[in-house]
Short mmCIF file of C-alpha atoms and ligand atoms in Angstrom, two decimals:
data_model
loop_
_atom_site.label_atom_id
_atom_site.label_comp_id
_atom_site.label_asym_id
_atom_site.label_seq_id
_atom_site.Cartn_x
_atom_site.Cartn_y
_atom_site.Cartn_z
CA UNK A 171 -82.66 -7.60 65.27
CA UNK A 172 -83.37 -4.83 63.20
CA UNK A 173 -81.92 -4.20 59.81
CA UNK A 174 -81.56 -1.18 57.22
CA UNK A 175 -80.96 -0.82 53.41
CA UNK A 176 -79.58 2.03 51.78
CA UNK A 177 -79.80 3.55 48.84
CA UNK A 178 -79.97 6.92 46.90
CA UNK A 179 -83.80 8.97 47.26
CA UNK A 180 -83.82 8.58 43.79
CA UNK A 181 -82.87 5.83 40.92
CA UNK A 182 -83.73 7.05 36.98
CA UNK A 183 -82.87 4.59 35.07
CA UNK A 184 -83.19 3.82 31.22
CA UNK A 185 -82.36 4.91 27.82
CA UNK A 186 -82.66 8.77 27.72
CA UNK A 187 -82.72 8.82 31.34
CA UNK A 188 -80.05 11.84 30.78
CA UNK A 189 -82.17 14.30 28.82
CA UNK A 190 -84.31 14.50 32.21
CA UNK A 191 -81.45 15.52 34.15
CA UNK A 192 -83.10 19.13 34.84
CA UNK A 193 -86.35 17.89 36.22
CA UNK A 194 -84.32 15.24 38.86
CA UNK A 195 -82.29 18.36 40.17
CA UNK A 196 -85.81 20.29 40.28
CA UNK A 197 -87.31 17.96 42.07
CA UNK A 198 -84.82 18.65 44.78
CA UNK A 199 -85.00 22.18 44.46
CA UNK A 200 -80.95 22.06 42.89
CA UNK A 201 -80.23 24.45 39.94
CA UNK A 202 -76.33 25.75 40.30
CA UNK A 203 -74.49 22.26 39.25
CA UNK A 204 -71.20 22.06 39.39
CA UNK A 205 -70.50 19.04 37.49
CA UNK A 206 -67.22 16.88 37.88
CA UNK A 207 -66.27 14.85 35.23
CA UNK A 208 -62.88 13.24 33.44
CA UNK A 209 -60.94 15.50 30.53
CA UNK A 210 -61.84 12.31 28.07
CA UNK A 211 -65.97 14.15 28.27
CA UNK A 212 -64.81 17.17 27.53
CA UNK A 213 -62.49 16.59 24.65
CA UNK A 214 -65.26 13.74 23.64
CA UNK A 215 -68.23 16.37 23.85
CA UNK A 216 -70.01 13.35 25.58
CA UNK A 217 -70.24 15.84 29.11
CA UNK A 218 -72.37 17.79 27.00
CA UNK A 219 -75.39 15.14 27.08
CA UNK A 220 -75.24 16.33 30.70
CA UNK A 221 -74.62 20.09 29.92
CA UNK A 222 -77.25 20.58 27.31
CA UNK A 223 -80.86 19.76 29.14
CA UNK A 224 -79.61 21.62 32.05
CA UNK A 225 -79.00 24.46 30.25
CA UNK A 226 -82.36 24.13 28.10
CA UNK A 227 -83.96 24.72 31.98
CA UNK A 228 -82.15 27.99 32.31
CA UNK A 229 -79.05 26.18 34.80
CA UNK A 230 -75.84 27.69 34.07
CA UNK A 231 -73.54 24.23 35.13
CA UNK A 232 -69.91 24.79 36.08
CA UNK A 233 -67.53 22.26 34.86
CA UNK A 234 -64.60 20.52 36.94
CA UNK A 235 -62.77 18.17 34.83
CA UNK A 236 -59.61 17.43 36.18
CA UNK A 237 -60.67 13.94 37.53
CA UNK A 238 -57.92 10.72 36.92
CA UNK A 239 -58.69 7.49 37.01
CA UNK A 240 -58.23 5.69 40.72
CA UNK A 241 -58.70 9.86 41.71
CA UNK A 242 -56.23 11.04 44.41
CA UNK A 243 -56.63 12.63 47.54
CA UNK A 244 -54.55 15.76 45.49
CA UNK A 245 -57.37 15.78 42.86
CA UNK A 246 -60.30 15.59 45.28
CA UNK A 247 -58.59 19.08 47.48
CA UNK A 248 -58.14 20.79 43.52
CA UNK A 249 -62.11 19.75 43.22
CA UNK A 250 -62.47 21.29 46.71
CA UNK A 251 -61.20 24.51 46.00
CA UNK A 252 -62.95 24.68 42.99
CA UNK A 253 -66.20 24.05 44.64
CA UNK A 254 -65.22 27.08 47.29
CA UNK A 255 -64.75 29.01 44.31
CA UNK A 256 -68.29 28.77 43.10
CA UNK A 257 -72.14 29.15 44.33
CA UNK A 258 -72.88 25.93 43.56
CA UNK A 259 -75.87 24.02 45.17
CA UNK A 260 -75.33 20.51 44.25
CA UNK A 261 -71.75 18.29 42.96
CA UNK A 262 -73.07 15.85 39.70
CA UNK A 263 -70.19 13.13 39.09
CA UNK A 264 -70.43 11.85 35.35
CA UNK A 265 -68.80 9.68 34.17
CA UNK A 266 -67.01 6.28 35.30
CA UNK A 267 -66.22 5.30 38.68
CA UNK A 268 -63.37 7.87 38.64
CA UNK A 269 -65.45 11.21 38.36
CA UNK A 270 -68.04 9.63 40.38
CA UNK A 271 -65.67 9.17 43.83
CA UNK A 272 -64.18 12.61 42.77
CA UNK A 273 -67.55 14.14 43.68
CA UNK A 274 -68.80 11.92 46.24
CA UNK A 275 -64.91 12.44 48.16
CA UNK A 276 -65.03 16.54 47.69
CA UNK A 277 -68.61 16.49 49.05
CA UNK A 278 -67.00 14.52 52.29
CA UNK A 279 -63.96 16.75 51.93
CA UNK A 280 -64.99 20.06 51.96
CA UNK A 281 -67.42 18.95 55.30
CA UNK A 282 -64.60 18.13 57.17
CA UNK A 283 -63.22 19.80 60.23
CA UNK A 284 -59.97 22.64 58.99
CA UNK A 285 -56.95 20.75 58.63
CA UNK A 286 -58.93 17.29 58.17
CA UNK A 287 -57.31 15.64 55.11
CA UNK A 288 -58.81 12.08 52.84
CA UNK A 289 -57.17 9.89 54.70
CA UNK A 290 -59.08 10.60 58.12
CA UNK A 291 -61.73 9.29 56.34
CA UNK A 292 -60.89 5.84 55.85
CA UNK A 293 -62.49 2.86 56.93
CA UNK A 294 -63.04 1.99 59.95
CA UNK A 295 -63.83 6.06 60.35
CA UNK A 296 -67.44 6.73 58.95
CA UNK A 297 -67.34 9.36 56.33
CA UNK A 298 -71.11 10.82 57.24
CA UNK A 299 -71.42 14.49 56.39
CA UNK A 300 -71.25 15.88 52.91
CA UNK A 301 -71.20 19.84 52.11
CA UNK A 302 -73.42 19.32 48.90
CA UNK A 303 -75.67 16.84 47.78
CA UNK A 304 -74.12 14.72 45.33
CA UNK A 305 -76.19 13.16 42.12
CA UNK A 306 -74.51 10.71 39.62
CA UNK A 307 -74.76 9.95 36.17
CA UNK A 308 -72.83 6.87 35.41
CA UNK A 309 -71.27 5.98 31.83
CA UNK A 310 -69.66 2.72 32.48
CA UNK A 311 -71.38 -0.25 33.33
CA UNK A 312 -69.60 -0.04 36.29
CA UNK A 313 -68.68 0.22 39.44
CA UNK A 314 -72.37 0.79 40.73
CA UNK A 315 -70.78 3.67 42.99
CA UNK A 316 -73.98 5.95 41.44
CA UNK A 317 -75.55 3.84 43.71
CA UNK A 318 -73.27 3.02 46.96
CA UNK A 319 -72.27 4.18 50.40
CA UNK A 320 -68.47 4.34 49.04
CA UNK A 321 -65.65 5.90 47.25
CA UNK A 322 -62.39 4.86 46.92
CA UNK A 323 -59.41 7.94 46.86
CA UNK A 324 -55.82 7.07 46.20
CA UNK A 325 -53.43 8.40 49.18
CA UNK A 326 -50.51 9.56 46.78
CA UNK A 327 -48.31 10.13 50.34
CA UNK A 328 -48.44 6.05 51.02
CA UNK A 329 -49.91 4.71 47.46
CA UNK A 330 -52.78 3.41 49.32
CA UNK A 331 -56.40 3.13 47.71
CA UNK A 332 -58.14 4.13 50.61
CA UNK A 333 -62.07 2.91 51.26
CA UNK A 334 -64.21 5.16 52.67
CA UNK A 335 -67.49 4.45 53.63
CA UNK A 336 -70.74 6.68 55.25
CA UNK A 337 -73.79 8.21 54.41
CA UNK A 338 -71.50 11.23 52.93
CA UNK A 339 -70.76 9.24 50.15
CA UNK A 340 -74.34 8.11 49.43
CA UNK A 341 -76.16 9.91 46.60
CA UNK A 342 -78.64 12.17 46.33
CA UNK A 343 -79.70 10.42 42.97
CA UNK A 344 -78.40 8.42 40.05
CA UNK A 345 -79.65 8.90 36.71
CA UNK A 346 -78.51 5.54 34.79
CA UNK A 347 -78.59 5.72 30.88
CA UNK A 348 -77.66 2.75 29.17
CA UNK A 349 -76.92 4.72 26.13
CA UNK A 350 -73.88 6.32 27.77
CA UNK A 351 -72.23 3.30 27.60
CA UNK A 352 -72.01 2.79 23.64
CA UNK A 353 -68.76 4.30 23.17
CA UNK A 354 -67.25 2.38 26.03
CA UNK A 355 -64.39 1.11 24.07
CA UNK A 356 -64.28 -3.02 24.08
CA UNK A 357 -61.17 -3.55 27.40
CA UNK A 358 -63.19 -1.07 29.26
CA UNK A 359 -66.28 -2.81 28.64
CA UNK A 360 -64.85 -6.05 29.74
CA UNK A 361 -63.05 -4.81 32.57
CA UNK A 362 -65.98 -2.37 34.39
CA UNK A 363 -68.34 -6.06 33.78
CA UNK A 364 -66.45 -7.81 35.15
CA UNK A 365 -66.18 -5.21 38.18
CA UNK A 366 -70.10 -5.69 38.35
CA UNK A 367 -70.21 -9.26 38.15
CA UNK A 368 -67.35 -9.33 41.21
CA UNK A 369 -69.61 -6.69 43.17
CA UNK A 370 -72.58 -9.05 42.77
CA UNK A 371 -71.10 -12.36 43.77
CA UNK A 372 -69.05 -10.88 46.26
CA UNK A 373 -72.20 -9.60 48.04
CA UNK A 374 -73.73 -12.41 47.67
CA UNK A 375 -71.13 -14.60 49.32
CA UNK A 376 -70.36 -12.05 52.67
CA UNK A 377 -70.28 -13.22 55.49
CA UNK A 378 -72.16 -10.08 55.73
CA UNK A 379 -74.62 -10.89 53.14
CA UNK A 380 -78.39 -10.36 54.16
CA UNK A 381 -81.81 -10.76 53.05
CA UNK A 382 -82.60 -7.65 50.51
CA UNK A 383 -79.02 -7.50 49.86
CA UNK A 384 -79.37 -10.81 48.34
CA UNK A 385 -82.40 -10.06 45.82
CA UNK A 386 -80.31 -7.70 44.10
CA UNK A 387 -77.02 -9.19 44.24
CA UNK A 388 -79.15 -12.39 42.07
CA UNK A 389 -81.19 -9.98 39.71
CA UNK A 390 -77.96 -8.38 39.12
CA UNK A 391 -75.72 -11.64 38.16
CA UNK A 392 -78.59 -11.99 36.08
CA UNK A 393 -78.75 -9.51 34.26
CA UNK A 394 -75.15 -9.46 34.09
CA UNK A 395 -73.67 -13.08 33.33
CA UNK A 396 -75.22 -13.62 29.60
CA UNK A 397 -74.44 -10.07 28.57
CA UNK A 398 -71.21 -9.76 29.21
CA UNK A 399 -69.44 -11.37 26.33
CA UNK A 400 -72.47 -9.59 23.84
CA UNK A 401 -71.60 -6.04 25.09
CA UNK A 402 -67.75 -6.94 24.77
CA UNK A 403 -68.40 -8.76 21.01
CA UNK A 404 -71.55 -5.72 19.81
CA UNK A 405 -70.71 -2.68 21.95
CA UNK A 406 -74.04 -1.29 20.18
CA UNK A 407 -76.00 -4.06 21.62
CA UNK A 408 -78.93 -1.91 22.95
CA UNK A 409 -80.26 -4.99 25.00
CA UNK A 410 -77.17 -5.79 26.47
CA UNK A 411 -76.17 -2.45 27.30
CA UNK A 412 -79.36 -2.15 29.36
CA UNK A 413 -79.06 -5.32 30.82
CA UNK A 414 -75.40 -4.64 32.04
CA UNK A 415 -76.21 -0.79 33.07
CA UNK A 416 -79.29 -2.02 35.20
CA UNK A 417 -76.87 -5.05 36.40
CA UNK A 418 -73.94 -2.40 37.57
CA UNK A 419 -76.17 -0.74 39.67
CA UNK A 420 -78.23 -3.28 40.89
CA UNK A 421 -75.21 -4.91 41.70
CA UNK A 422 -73.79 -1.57 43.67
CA UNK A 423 -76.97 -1.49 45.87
CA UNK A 424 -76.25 -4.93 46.75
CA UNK A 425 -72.44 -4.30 48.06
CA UNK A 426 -73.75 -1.04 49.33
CA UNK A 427 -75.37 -3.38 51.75
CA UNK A 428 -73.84 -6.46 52.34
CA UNK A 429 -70.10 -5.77 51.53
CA UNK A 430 -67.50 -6.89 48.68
CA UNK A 431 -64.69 -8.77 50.34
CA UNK A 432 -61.06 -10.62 49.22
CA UNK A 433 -61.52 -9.87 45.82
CA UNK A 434 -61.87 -6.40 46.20
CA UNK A 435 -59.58 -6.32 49.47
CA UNK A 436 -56.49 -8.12 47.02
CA UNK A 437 -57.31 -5.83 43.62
CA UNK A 438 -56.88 -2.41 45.22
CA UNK A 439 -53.16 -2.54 46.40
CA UNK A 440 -52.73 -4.05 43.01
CA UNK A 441 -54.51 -1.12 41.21
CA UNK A 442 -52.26 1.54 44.03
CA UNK A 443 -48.82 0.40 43.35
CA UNK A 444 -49.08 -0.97 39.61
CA UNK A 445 -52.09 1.27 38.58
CA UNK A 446 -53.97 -1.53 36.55
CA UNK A 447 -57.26 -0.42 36.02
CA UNK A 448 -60.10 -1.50 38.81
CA UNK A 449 -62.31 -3.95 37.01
CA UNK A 450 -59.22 -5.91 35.06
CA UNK A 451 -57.18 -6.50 38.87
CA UNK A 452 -60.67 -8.02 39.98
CA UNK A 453 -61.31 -10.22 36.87
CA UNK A 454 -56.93 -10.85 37.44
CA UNK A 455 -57.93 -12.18 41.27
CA UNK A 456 -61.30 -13.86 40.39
CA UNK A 457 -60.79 -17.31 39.42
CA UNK A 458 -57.97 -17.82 42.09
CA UNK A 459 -60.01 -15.94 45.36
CA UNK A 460 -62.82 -17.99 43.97
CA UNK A 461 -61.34 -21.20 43.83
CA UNK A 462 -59.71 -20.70 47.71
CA UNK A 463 -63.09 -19.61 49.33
CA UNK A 464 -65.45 -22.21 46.96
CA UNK A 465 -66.17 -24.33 50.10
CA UNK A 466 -66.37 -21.93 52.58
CA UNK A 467 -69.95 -21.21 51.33
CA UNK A 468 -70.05 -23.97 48.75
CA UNK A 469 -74.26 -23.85 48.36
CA UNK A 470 -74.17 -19.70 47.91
CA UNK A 471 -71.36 -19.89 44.78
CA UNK A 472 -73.45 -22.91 43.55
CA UNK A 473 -76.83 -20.99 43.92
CA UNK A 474 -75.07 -17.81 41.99
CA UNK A 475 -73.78 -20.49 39.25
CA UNK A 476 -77.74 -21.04 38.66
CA UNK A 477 -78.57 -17.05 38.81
CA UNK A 478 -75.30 -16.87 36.51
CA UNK A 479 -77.16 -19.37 34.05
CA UNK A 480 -74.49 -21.66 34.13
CA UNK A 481 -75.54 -24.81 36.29
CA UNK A 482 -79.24 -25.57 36.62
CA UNK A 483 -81.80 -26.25 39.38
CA UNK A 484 -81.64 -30.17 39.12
CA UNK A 485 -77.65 -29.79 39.17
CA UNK A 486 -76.09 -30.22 42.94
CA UNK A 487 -73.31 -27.80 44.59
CA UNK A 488 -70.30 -29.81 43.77
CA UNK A 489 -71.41 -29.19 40.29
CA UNK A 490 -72.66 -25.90 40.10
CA UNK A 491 -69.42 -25.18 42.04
CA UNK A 492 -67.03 -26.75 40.16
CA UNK A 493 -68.97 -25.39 36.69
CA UNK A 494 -68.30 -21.67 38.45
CA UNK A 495 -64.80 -21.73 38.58
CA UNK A 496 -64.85 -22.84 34.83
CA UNK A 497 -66.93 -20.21 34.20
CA UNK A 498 -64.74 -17.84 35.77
CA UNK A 499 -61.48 -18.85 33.83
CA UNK A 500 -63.28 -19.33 30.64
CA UNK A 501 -64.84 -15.28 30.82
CA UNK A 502 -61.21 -14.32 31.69
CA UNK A 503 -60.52 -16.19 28.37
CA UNK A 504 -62.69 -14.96 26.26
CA UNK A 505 -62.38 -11.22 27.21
CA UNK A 506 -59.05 -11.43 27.13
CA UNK A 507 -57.79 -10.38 30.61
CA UNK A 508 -53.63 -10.52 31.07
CA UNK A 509 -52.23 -12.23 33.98
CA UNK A 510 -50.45 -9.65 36.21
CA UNK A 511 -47.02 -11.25 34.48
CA UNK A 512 -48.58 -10.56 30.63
CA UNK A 513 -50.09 -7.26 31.66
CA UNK A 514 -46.54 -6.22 31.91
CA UNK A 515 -45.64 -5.78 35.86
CA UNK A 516 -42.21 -5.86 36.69
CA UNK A 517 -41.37 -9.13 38.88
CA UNK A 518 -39.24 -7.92 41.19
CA UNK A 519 -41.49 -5.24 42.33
CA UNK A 520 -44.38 -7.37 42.52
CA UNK A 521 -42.68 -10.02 44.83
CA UNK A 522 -40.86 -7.23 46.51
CA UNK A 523 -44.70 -5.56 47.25
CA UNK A 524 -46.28 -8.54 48.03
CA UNK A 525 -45.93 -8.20 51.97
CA UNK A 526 -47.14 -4.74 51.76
CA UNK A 527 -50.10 -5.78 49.92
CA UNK A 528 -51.50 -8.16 51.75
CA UNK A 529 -51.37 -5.81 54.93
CA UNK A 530 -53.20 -3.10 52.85
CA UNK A 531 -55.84 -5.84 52.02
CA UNK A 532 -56.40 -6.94 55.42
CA UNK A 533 -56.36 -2.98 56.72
CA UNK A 534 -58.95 -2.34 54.58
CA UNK A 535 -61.14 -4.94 55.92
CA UNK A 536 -62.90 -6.34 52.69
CA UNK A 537 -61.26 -9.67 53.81
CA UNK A 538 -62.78 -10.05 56.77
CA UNK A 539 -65.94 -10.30 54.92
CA UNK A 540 -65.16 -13.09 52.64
CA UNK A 541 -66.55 -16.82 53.36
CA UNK A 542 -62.95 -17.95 53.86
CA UNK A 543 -60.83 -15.36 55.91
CA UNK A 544 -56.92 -15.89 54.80
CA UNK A 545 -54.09 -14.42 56.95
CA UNK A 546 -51.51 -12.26 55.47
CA UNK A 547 -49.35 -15.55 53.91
CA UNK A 548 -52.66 -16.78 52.49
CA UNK A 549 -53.07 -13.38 50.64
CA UNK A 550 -49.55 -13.44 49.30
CA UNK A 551 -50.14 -17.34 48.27
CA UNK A 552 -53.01 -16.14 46.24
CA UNK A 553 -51.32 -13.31 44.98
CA UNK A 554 -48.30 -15.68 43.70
CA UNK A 555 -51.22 -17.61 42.31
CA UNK A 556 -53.02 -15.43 39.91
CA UNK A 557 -49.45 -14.29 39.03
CA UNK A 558 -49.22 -16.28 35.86
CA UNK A 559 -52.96 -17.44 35.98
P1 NAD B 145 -62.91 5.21 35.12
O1 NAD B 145 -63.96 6.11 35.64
O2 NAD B 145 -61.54 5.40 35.66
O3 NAD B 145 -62.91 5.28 33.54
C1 NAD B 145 -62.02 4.48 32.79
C2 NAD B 145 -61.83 5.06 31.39
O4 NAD B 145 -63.03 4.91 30.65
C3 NAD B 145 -61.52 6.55 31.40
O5 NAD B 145 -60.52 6.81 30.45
C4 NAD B 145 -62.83 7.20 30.97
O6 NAD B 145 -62.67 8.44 30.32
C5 NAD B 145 -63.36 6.14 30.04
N1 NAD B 145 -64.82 6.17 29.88
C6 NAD B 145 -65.75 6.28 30.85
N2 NAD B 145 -66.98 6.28 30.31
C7 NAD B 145 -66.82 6.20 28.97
C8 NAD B 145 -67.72 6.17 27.87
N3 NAD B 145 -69.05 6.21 28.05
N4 NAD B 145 -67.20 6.05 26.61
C9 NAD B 145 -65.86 5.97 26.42
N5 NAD B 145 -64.96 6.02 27.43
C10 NAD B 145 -65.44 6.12 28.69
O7 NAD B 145 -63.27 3.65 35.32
P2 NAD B 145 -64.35 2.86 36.16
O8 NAD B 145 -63.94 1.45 36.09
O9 NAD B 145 -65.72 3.22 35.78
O10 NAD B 145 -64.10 3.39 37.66
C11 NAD B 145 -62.99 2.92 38.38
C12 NAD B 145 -62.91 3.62 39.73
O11 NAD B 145 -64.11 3.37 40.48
C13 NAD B 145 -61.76 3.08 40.56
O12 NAD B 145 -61.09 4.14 41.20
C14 NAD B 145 -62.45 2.18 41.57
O13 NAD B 145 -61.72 2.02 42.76
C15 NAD B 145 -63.74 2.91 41.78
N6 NAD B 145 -64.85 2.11 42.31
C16 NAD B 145 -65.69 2.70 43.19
C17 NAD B 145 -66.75 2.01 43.74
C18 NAD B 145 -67.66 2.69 44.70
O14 NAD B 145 -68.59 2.08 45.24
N7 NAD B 145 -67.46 3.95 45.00
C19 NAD B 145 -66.99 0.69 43.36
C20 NAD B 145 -66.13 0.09 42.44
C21 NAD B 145 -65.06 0.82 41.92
#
């Protein structure tokens, strides 16, 4: 039995961790940057705490910032061409999830064979090669992709958020600054946290779940479960911020290695066809995914109750288990995440969708890995059942 644990060569992370972007691309020898990033950094100037220490070291970055959030396979084959159009030596995603897949998908793109397109890519296929090196810098606290083996690209052609997976998609580096995070506005907050918090748990509770993975899927919830509401309440909340930035990717490095599963599997269809942002269609499915699988691995959601904070040693797993699922309803409470009917989706769609859904979830195999594997009805159940929360 052997096993193996990925991760990027090399993890910065702290307050300031930015202003030493220059020396992590000289320690790889990397000086023509071509960084790819959302308009929102531009317009913001915040791409410039990127920008500025690598030109202080004499780099001359190019800029691509024509990244959307949930980023197509369109967008990634306009970052593509843009990359041909350069001499660039290394892609540097900044920014949230978004931008970050952008970079890690054109590095996978533009390795392909001619006439290759995204969606050859997708799981089960194994996305290994990438044309450039990719390093991230990650200003939400997140989607821990700065530090995972994935990115997720929309299929416009058949609205499908495709997963792909591989060494390709793997980073270089990650330089993780909490201090990015401050002007993450207070939904955003809520909704990349609770993102983390799924990652973590998720992992945790695989069916592929393993030993390392485990360590950081616990140091993650963590760090993660008592800062959650603080950084939602104080987004200038130094301590929190660092807590949830080191949580996000601690988190992602545990995912990276285990696996998310029905969570994940449910909330991407939902994000595809009604475009609700990542994070908020987790923290929509939580409660309700949580609730189905609960006894399927009743002593691992009771042991990450106890990481969470909320149940203690002495308490058993009917308990901690039970005080989870409260948990779980009462964060979706108090950071004020819609049910799929108040968020605004059109009923008729959704129930006309449903069917379709539930196949995407299962194709993408995230299900598979969950304690409790549902067949397609079960998936539409559930979806009917966070419909009004
Ligand atoms: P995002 O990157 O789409 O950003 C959301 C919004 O927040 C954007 O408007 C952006 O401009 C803004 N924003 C980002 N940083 C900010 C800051 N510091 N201050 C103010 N505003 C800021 O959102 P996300 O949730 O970070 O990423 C979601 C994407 O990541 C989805 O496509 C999801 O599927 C993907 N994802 C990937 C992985 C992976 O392992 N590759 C894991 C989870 C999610």
């Amino acid at each position: 039995m052997t096993t193996s644990f990925l991760s990027p060569r090399l993890l910065m992370i702290g307050g300031g961790a930015v202003g030493r972007l220059a020396e992590v691309l000289g320690q790889f020898g990397l000086s023509r940057p071509l960084v790819v990033t959302d308009p929102w950094m531009v317009t913001s100037g915040t791409v410039e705490r990127a920008l500025a220490p690598l030109r202080a070291a004499g780099m001359a970055p190019a800029v691509f910032s024509d990244t959307v959030p949930d980023p197509t396979d369109a967008v990634v084959e306009a970052g593509v061409a843009a990359m041909r159009g350069g001499d660039y030596d290394c892609l540097l995603g900044f920014g949230g999830g978004s931008p970050m897949d952008t970079a890690k998908a054109m590095a996978i793109l533009a390795a392909a064979a001619p006439g290759q397109r995204m969606r050859d890519f997708k799981v089960p296929a194994q996305a290994n090669r990438a044309a450039l090196p990719v390093i991230c810098v990650p200003t939400t606290a997140g989607t821990g992709s700065e530090a995972t083996r994935f990115t997720v690209i929309t299929d416009t052609e058949r609205d499908e958020k495709m997963l792909i997976a591989g060494l390709g998609a793997l980073p270089l580096a990650a330089v993780v600054d909490f201090e990015l995070t401050f002007s993450v506005p207070p939904r955003t907050t809520a909704d990349t946290g609770i993102d983390s918090l799924t990652h973590a748990l998720e992992a945790f509770v695989s069916r592929r779940a393993n030993e390392e993975a485990d360590e950081y899927a616990l140091r993650a919830m963590r760090l993660i479960a008592p800062n959650l509401r603080t950084v939602y309440r104080e987004p200038t909340n130094a301590l929190a911020r660092a807590a949830m930035m080191k949580g996000a990717t601690l988190a992602g490095l545990a995912f990276s290695n285990s696996s998310v599963a029905l969570v994940h599997g449910m909330s991407r269809p939902i994000g595809a066809h009604f475009h609700v942002p990542h994070g908020l269609s987790n923290a929509m499915l939580l409660p309700a995914v949580t609730e189905y699988s609960l006894n399927a691995a009743l002593p691992r959601y009771a042991e990450a109750a106890r990481a969470m904070g909320i149940a203690t040693a002495a308490e058993g797993d009917e308990a901690a288990g039970a005080k989870l699922l409260r948990e779980l309803r009462d964060l979706n409470r108090d950071l004020a995440v819609p049910t799929p009917a108040a968020y605004g989706i059109d009923p008729a769609k959704w129930e006309r969708l449903l069917p379709t859904m539930a196949e995407q979830a299962l194709a993408s195999g995230s299900p598979a890995n969950n304690p409790a594997v549902p067949t397609a009805e079960e998936i539409v159940a559930l979806y009917r059942r966070a419909w009004a929360g």
